[in-house]
XYZ file of C-alpha atoms in Angstrom:
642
model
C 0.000 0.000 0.000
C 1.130 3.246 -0.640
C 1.098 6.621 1.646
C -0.658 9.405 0.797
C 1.492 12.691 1.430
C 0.196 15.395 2.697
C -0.251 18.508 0.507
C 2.796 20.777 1.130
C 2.262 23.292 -2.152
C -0.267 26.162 -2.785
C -2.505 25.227 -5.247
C -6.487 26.193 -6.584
C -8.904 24.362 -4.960
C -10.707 20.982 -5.675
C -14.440 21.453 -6.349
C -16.686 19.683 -3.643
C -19.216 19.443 -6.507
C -20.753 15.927 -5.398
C -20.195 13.406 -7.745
C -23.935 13.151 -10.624
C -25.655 10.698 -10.663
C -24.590 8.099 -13.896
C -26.936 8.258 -15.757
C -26.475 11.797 -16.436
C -23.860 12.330 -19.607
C -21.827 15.181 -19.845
C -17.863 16.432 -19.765
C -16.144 15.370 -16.659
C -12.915 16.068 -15.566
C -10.299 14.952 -12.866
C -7.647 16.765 -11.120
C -5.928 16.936 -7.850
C -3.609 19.194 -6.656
C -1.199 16.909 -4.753
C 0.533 15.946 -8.328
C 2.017 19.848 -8.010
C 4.222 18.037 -5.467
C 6.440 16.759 -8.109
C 8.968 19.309 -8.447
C 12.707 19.642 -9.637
C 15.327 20.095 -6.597
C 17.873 21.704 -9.027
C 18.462 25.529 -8.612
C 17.459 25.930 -12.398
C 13.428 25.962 -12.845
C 12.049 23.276 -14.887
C 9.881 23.526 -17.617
C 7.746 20.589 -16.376
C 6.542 22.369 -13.237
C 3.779 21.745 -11.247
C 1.883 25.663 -12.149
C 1.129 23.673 -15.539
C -1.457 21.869 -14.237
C -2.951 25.044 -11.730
C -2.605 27.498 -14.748
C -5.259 25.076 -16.559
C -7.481 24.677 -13.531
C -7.397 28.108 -12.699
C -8.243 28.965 -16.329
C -11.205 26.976 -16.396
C -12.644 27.980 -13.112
C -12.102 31.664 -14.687
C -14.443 30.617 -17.459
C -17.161 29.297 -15.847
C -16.262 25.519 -16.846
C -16.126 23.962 -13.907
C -18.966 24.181 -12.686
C -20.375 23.143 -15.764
C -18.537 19.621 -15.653
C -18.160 16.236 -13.510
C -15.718 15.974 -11.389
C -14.221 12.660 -11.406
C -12.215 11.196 -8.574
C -8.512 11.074 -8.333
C -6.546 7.919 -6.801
C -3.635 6.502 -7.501
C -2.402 3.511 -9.605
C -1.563 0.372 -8.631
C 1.513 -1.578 -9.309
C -1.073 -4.606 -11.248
C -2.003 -1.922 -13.345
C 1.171 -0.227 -14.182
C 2.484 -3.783 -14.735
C 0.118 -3.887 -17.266
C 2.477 -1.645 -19.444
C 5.837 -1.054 -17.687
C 8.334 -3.850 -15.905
C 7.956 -4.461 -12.151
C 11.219 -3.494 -11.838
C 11.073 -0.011 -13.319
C 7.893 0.171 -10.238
C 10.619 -0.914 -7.454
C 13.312 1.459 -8.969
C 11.447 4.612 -8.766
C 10.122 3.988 -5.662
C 13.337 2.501 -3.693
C 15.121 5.573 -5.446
C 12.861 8.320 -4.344
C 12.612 6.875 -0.698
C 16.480 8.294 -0.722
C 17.544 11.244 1.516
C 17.164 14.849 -0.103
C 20.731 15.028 -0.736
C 21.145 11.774 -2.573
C 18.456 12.445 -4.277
C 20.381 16.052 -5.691
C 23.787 13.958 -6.283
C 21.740 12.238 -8.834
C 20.731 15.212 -10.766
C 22.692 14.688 -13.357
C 22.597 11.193 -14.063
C 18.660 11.880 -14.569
C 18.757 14.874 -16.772
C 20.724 12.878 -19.470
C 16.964 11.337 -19.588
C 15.654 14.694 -19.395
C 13.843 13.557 -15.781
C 14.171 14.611 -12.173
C 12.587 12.936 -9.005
C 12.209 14.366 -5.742
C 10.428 12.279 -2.439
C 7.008 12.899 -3.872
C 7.870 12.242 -7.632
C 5.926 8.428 -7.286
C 2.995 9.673 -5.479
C 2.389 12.396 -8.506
C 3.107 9.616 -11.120
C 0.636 7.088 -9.353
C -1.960 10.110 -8.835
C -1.109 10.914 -12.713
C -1.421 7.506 -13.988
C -4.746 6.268 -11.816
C -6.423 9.503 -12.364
C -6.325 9.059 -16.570
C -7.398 5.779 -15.791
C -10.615 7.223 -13.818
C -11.322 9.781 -16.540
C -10.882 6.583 -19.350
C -13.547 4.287 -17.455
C -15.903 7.181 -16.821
C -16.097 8.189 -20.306
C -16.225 4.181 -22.095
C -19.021 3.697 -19.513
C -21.081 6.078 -20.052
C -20.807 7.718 -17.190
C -19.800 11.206 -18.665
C -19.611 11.646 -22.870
C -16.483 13.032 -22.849
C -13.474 14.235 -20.225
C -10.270 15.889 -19.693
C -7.714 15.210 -17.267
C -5.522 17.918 -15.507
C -2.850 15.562 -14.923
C 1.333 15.688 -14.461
C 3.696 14.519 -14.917
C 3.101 13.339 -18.265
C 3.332 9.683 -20.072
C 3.568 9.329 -23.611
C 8.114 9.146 -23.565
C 7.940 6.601 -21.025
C 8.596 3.007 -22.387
C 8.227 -0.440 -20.878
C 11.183 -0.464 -19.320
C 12.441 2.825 -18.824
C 11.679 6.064 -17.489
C 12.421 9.264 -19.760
C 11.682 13.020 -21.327
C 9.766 14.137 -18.332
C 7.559 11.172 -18.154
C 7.397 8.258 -15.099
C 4.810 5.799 -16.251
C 2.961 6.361 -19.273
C -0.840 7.434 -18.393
C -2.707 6.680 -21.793
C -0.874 3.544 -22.409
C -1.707 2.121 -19.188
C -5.719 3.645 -19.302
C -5.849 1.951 -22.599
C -4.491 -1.300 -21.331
C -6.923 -1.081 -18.671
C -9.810 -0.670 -20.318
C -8.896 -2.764 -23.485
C -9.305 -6.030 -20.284
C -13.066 -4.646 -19.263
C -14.428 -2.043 -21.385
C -13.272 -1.830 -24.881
C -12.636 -3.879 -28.274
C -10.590 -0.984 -30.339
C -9.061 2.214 -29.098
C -7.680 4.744 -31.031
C -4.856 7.103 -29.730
C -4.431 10.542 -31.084
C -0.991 12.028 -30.223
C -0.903 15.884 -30.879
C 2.441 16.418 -28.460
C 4.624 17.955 -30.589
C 7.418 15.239 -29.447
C 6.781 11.560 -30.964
C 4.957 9.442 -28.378
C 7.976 6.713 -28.795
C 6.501 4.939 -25.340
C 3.176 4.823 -26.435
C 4.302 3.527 -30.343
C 6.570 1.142 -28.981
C 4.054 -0.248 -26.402
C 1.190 -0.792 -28.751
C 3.723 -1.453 -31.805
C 1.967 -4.932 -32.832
C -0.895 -4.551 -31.159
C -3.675 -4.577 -33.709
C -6.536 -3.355 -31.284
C -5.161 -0.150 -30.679
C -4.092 2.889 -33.450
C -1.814 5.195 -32.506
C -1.523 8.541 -34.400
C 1.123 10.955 -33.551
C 1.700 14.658 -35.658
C 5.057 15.608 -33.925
C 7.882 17.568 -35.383
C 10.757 15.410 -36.420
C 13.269 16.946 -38.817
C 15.169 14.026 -39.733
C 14.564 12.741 -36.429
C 16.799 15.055 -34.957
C 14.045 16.777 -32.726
C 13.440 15.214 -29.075
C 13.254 12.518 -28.615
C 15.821 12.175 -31.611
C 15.278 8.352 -33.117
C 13.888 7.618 -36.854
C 10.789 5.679 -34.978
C 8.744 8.468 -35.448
C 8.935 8.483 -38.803
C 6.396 7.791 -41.783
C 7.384 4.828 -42.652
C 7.056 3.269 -39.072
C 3.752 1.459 -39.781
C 3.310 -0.941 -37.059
C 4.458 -4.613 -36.518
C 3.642 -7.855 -38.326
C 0.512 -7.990 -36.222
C -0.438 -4.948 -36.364
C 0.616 -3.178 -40.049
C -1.487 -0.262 -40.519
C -1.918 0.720 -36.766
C 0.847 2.988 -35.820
C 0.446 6.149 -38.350
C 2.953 9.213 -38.126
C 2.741 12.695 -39.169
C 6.557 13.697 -38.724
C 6.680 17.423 -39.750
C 9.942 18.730 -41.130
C 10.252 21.676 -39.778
C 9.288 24.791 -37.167
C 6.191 26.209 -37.741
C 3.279 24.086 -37.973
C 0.224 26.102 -37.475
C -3.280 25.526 -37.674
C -4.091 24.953 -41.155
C -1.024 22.176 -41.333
C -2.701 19.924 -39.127
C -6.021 20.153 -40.268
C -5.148 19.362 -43.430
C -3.381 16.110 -41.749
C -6.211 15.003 -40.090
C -8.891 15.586 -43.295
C -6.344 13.556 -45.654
C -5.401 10.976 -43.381
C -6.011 10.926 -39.754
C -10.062 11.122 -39.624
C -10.024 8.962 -43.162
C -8.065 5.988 -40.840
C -9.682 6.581 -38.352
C -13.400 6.083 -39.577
C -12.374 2.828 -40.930
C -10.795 1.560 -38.086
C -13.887 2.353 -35.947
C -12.657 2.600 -32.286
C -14.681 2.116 -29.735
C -13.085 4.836 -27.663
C -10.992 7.814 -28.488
C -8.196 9.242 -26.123
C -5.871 11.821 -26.786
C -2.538 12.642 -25.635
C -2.893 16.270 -25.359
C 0.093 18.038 -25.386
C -0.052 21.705 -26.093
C 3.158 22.490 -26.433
C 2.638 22.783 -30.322
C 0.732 25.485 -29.653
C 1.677 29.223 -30.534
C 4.094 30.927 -28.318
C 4.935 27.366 -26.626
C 8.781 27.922 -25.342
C 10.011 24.218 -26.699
C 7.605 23.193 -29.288
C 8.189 25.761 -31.877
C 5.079 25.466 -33.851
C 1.810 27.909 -34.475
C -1.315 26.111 -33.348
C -3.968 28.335 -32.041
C -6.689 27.684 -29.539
C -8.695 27.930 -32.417
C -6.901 24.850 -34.154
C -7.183 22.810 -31.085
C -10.968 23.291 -30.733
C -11.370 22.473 -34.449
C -9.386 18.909 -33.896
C -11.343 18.315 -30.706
C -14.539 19.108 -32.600
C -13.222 16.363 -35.750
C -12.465 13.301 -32.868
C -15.748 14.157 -31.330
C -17.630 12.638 -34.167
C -15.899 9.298 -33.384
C -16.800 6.528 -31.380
C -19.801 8.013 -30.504
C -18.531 10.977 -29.027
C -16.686 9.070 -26.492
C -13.546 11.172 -26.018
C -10.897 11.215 -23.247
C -8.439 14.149 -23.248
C -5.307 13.525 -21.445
C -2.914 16.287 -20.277
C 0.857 15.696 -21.896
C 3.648 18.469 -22.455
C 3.309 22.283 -22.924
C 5.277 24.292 -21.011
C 4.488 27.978 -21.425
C 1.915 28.406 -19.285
C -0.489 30.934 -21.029
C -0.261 29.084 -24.368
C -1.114 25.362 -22.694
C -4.228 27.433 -20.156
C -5.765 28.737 -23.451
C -5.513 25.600 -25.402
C -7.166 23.812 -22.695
C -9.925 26.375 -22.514
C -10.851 25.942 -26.192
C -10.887 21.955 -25.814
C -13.056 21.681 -22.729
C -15.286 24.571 -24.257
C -15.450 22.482 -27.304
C -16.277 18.706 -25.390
C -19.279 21.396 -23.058
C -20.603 21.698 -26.581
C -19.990 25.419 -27.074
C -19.747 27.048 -30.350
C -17.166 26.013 -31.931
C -14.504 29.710 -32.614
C -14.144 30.160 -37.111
C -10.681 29.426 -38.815
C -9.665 32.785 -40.401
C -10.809 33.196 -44.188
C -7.589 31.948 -46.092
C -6.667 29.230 -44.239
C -4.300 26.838 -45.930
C -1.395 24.025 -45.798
C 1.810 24.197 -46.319
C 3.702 22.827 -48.967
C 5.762 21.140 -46.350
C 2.549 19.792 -44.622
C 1.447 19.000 -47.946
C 4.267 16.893 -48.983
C 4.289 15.323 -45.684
C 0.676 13.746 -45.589
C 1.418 12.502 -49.304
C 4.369 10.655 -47.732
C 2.208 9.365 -44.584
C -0.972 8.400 -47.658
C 1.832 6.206 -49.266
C 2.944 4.614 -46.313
C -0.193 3.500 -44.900
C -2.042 2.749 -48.641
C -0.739 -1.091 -48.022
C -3.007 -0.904 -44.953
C -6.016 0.968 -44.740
C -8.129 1.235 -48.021
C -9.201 4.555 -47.492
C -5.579 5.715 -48.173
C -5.429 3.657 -51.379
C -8.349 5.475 -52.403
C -6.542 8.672 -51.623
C -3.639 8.023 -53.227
C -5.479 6.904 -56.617
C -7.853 9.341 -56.700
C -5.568 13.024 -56.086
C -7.051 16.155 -57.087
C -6.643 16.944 -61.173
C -7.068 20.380 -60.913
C -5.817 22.926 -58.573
C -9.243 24.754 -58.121
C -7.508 28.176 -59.397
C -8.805 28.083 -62.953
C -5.570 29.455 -63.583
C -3.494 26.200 -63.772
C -4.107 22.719 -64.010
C -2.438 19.666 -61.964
C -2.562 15.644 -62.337
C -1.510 12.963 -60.076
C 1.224 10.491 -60.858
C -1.635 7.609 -61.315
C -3.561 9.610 -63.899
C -0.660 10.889 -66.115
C 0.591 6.918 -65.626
C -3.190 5.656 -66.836
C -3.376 8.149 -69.462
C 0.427 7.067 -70.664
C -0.457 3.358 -69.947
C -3.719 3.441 -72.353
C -2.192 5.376 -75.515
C 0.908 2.753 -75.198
C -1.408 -0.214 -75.210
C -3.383 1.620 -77.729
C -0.385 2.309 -79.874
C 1.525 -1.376 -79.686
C -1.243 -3.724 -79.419
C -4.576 -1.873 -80.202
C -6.211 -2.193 -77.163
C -9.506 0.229 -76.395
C -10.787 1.753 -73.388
C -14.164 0.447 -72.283
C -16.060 3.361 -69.899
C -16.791 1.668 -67.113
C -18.027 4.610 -64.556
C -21.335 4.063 -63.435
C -23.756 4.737 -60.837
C -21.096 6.535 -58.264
C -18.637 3.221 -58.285
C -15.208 4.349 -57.602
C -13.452 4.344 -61.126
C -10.267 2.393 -62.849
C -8.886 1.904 -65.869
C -10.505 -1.340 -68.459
C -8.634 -1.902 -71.810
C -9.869 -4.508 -74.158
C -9.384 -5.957 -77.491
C -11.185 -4.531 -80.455
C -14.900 -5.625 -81.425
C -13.395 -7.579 -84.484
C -10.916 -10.039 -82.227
C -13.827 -10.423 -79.326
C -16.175 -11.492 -82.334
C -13.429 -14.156 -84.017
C -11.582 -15.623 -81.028
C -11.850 -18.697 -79.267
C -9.572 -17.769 -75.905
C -9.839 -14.795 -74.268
C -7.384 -13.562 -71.458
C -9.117 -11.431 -68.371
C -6.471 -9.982 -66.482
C -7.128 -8.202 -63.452
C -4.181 -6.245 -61.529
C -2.637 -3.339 -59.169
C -1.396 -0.232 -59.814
C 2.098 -0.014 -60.785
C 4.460 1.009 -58.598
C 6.765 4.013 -58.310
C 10.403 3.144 -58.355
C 13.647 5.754 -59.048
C 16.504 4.768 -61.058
C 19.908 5.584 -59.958
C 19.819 9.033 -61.020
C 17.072 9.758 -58.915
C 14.225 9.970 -61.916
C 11.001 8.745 -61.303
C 9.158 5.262 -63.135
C 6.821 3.085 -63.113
C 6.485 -0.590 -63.501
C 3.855 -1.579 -65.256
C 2.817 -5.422 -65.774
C 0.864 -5.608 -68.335
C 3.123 -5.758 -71.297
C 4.365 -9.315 -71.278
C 1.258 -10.929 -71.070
C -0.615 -8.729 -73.355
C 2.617 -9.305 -75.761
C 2.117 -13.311 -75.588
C -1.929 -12.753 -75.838
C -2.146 -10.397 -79.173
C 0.832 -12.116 -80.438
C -1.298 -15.316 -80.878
C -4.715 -13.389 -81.661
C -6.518 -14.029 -77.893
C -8.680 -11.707 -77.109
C -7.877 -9.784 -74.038
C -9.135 -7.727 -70.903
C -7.172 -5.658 -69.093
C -8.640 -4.388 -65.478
C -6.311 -1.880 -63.458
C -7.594 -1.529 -59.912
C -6.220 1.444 -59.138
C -4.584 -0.122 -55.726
C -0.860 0.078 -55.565
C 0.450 -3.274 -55.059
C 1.865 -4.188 -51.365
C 5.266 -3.810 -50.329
C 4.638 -5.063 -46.860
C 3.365 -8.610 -45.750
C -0.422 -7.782 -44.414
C -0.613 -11.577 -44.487
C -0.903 -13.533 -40.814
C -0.535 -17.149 -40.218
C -4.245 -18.182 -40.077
C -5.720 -17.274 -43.415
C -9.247 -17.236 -42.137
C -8.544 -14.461 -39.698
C -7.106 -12.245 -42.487
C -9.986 -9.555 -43.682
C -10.658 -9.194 -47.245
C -9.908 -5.555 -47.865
C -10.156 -5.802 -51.672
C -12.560 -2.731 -52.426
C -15.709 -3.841 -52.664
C -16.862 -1.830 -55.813
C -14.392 -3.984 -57.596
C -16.140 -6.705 -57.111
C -19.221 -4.745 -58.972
C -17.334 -4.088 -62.063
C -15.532 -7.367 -62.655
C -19.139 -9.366 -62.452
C -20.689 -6.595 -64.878
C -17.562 -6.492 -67.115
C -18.496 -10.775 -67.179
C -21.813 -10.086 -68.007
C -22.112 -7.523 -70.422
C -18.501 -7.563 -72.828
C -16.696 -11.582 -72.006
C -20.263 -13.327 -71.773
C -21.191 -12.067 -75.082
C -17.702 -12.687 -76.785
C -17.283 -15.534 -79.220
C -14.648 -17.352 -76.527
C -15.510 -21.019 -76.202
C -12.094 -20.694 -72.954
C -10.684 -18.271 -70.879
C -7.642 -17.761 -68.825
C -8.186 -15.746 -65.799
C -4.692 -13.848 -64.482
C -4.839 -12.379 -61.568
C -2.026 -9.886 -59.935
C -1.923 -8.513 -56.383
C -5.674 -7.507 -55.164
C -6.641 -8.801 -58.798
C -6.042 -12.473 -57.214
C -9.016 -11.619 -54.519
C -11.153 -9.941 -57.485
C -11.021 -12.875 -59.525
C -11.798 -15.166 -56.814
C -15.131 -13.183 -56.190
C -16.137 -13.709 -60.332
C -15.259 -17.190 -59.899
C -18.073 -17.416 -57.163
C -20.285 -15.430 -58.336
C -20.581 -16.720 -62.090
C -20.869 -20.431 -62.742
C -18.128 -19.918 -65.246
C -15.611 -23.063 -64.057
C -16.842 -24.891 -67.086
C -15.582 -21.960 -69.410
C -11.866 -21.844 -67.515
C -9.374 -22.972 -69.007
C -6.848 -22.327 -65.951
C -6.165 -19.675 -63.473
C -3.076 -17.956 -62.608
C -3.129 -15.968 -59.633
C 0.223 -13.950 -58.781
C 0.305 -12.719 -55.331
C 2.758 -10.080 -53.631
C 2.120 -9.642 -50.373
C -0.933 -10.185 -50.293
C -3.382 -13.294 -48.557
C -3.681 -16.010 -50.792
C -7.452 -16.123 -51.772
C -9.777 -18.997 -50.690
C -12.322 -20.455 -52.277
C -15.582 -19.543 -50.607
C -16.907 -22.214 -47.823
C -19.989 -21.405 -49.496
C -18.698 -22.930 -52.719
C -17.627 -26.430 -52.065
C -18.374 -27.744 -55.029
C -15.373 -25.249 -56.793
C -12.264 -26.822 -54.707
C -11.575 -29.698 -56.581
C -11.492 -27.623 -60.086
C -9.583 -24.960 -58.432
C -6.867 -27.255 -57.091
C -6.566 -28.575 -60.361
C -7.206 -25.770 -62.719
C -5.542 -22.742 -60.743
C -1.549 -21.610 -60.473
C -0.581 -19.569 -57.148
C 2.635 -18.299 -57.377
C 4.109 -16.509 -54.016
C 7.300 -14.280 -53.612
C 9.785 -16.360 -51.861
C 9.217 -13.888 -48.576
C 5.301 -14.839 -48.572
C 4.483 -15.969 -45.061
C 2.451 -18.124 -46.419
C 5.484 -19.842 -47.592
C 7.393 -19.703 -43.991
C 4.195 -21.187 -42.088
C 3.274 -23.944 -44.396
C 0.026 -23.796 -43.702
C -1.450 -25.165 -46.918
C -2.727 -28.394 -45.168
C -4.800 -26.586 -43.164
C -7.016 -24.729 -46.021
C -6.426 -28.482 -48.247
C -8.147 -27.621 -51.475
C -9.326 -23.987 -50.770
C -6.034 -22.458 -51.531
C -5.354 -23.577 -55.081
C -2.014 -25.315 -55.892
C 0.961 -22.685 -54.026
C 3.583 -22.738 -55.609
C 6.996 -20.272 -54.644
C 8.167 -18.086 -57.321
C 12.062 -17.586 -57.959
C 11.908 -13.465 -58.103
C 10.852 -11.283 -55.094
C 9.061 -8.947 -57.501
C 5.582 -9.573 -58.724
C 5.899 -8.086 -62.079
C 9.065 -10.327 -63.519
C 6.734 -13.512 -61.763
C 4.157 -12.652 -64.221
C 6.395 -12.910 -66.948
C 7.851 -16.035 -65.761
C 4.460 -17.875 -65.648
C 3.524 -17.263 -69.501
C 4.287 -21.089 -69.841
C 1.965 -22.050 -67.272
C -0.531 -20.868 -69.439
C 0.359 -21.907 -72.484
C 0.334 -25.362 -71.112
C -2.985 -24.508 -69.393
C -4.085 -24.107 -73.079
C -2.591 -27.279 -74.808
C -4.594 -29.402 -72.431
């Protein structure tokens, strides 16, 4: 058990407001004034000082909030619960080290400021009170008990890692409230980091943890700002488990202001976050990104913080938990926190300024997070396929990389093997690109190729120019070359670089849009159908594999197949349909799976346990995709001589 100290600092007063009752739903909030005991024993003030959390209290009081919320209770954590995130022994270090006398304590000064910490007797007590009190806040708001919340809490959480203490932060609040409730009250959680230093702790902790998305917009520069590793970077996705679930915003430079991170959170924040549909939303709220913040350097206005407040609120049914982090000026973090409790009360929400806009470096920066997470989260595929083509001036006119590539890709098929587009954009279905062989060939031949595949994907040579891969050319090459008919479906999706496969293929979502699955049956119906093909060869590529699959299903066309070629990236391997039992046994003999020899598929052997379902696997001898394709040309010619 631990003591509780007595209160020794000045600090504003608790409201006695009795507790509602719970059935009433409003904004609560949670603060105590013992955590102002934590304080640095250096002669130097520190910027993590215990007037943060008093400035903010006192603020609200000023502005009538208080009143106006719940107060929820404060206690402290326990060591079960902390273990739920951090090492017992990290527990039994802090507190054997803070149970030193004063002037041990100041002989270790320096050795903690190389972690940018300090620790005086009642350092623990704050962290516990800290820690137990976001936990409070957490339960209150999944239950029900209050809609929303914020809690005044120090020290913060979000640097501390499972192991290790660090960059002002004992034990990390969120990650341990999240823990928490993810054992009692919730399926999916969502994190949204707006510190302007990476959460590393909170990344790290929930790294493959596929439940939980953490979402951090931090400056980085290189990842030379605090806390100075490249983990914070775009590119850090998540782990095997959990690809997709850790998304970063690292901005390049000083600066960031309001119109930066709105633009992050319309283009790819709020778009992830819809589709990964948490159950409860909890922010680490640091406000030291906020203008005229001493260490964060950046431009965000009360304003923008109401206006991201305002965006979560719309998630998970409004149930949002707002958790005190850094910001260290102490007007700049007081108004902040007015604007996002006045924005959870419900109050009007304050107007951006007429011309707000992005950066180019904020632009360029959410382009790079779209591209990391498009192997992930379908919304950002959709994104990345479908950029702007004009610039909305009038003046000037601007295309993405996919549409100058289509528009390249269709005169170069047009010019070398006369293939047509087909207009295939109806009733609101997301559109792609369809090439097919003229009316003449579709009327005389007696195979016909459908070939469904991904976007190419963006490579630079050596120099540094930009170019595409594109895999169409050898198999439409070998098909026109012997007078086959041919159609040729782009998705639009770029094709996987990482695995998003897992070792139980069942488990593994089907995240193949579904308006794909629209136009492949109509482009069955209404242009192969009616062709004068008496066999066809179905080739599949990347999510083409999955599409084909679904036409297989949902036409009784078996009888009509000559074979099936299905070559994956990264992908799952596609199953036939339990609802289709009657289609294993044709497509273990009739269909080709060729995996890249990284597939897990390949390192769990796991075919046995899907038996016929899977097709015949098969490992490919190139890592990329697009020379695979090549390489299976004789599969289908032999598919043919049969």
């Amino acid at each position: 058990m631990t003591e509780a100290h007595p209160l020794s600092a000045p600090a504003a007063p608790v409201s006695d407001e009795p507790l509602m009752p719970p059935d009433v739903r409003k904004t609560g909030y949670v603060y105590d004034p013992s955590m102002t005991l934590h304080s640095t024993l250096a002669a130097e003030p520190h910027p993590e000082r215990p007037e943060r959390i008093t400035s903010i209290f006192t603020m609200l009081q000023m502005h009538g909030c208080i009143h106006r919320m719940h107060r929820i209770l404060s206690r402290e954590a326990s060591l079960a619960e902390v273990s739920l995130v951090h090492t017992e022994e990290l527990w039994h270090s802090l507190e054997e080290t803070v149970q030193l006398p004063e002037d041990k304590l100041r002989e270790l000064i320096a050795f903690y400021e190389a972690k940018s910490l300090y620790l005086n007797r009642s350092s623990t007590l704050c962290a516990r009170l800290s820690c137990g009190s976001a936990i409070e806040l957490c339960k209150a708001v999944a239950s029900g008990r209050v809609q929303n919340g914020f809690a005044i809490v120090r020290p913060p959480g979000h640097h501390a890692e499972p192991d290790g203490s660090q960059g002002f932060c004992l034990y990390n609040n969120v990650a341990i409230a999240t823990r928490t409730l993810l054992h009692h009250a919730a399926r999916r959680i969502m994190i949204l980091d707006w510190d302007v230093h990476h959460g590393n702790g909170t990344q790290r902790i929930f790294w493959n943890d596929s439940n939980v998305l953490y979402i951090s917009l931090h400056r980085y520069e290189n990842g030379t700002f605090y806390p100075g590793t490249t983990f914070g970077n775009y590119d850090q996705v998540g782990g095997p488990d959990a690809l997709g679930t850790s998304v970063n915003v690292p901005w390049p430079c000083t600066g960031m202001g309001d119109a930066d991170y709105l633009h992050a959170f319309q283009q790819c924040i709020l778009p992830i976050a819809y589709e990964f549909a948490p159950d409860l939303v909890i922010v680490s709220a640091g406000f030291d990104a906020a203008d005229g913040d001493v260490l964060g350097g950046c431009r965000v206005s009360p304003t923008g913080y109401a206006h991201m407040t305002h965006q979560l609120m719309a998630l998970a049914h409004g149930r949002l938990a707002v958790v005190l982090e850094g910001g260290y000026t102490l007007d700049a973090i007081s108004r902040s926190a007015l604007a996002v409790v006045r924005t959870l009360l419900g109050d009007a929400l304050p107007p951006l300024p007429p011309g707000t806009a992005a950066s180019t470096a904020a632009v360029h920066t959410v382009q790079q997070v779209i591209r990391a997470q498009a192997p992930h989260w379908q919304c950002m595929r959709t994104a990345m396929s479908m950029a702007p083509m004009s610039s909305g001036t009038g003046a000037c006119h601007s295309f993405s990389l996919p549409s100058l590539f289509l528009e390249a890709r269709a005169a170069r098929l047009w010019s070398s093997y006369q293939l047509l587009p087909l207009p295939m954009y109806s009733d609101g279905l997301a559109p792609h690109q369809v090439l097919c062989s003229s009316s003449f060939v579709l009327s005389t031949t007696d195979t016909f190729v459908v070939f469904v595949h991904d976007l190419g994907t963006l490579h630079q040579d050596a120099s540094g120019a930009p170019y595409v891969s594109d895999a169409a050319d050898a198999l439409v090459a070998w098909a026109t070359s012997r007078h086959y008919a041919i159609l040729d479906l782009c998705t639009l999706t770029p094709l996987p670089r990482e695995a998003v496969c897992s070792p139980t293929h069942e488990r593994v979502p089907d995240t193949t849009p579904t308006h794909l699955y629209a136009h492949i049956e109509s482009l069955w119906d209404h242009v192969c159908a009616l062709s004068a093909a008496k066999r066809f060869v179905l080739v599949g590529l990347g999510t083409g594999c999955h599409v084909l699959m679904h036409l297989i299903a949902a036409r009784a066309l078996h009888h009509r197949v000559a074979g099936v070629v299905q070559v994956l990236g990264t992908n799952p391997i596609p199953l036939v349909p339990k609802s289709h039992p009657e289609l294993k046994s044709w497509y273990l003999e009739h269909a080709h799976v060729v995996c890249p020899p990284n597939h897990p598929h390949l390192a769990w052997s796991d075919q046995a346990s899907s038996g016929k379902r899977l097709g015949r696997v098969q490992r490919a001898t190139s890592a990329c995709p697009m020379d695979t394709l090549a390489q299976t040309i004789p599969l289908l010619e032999d598919m043919l001589r049969s």
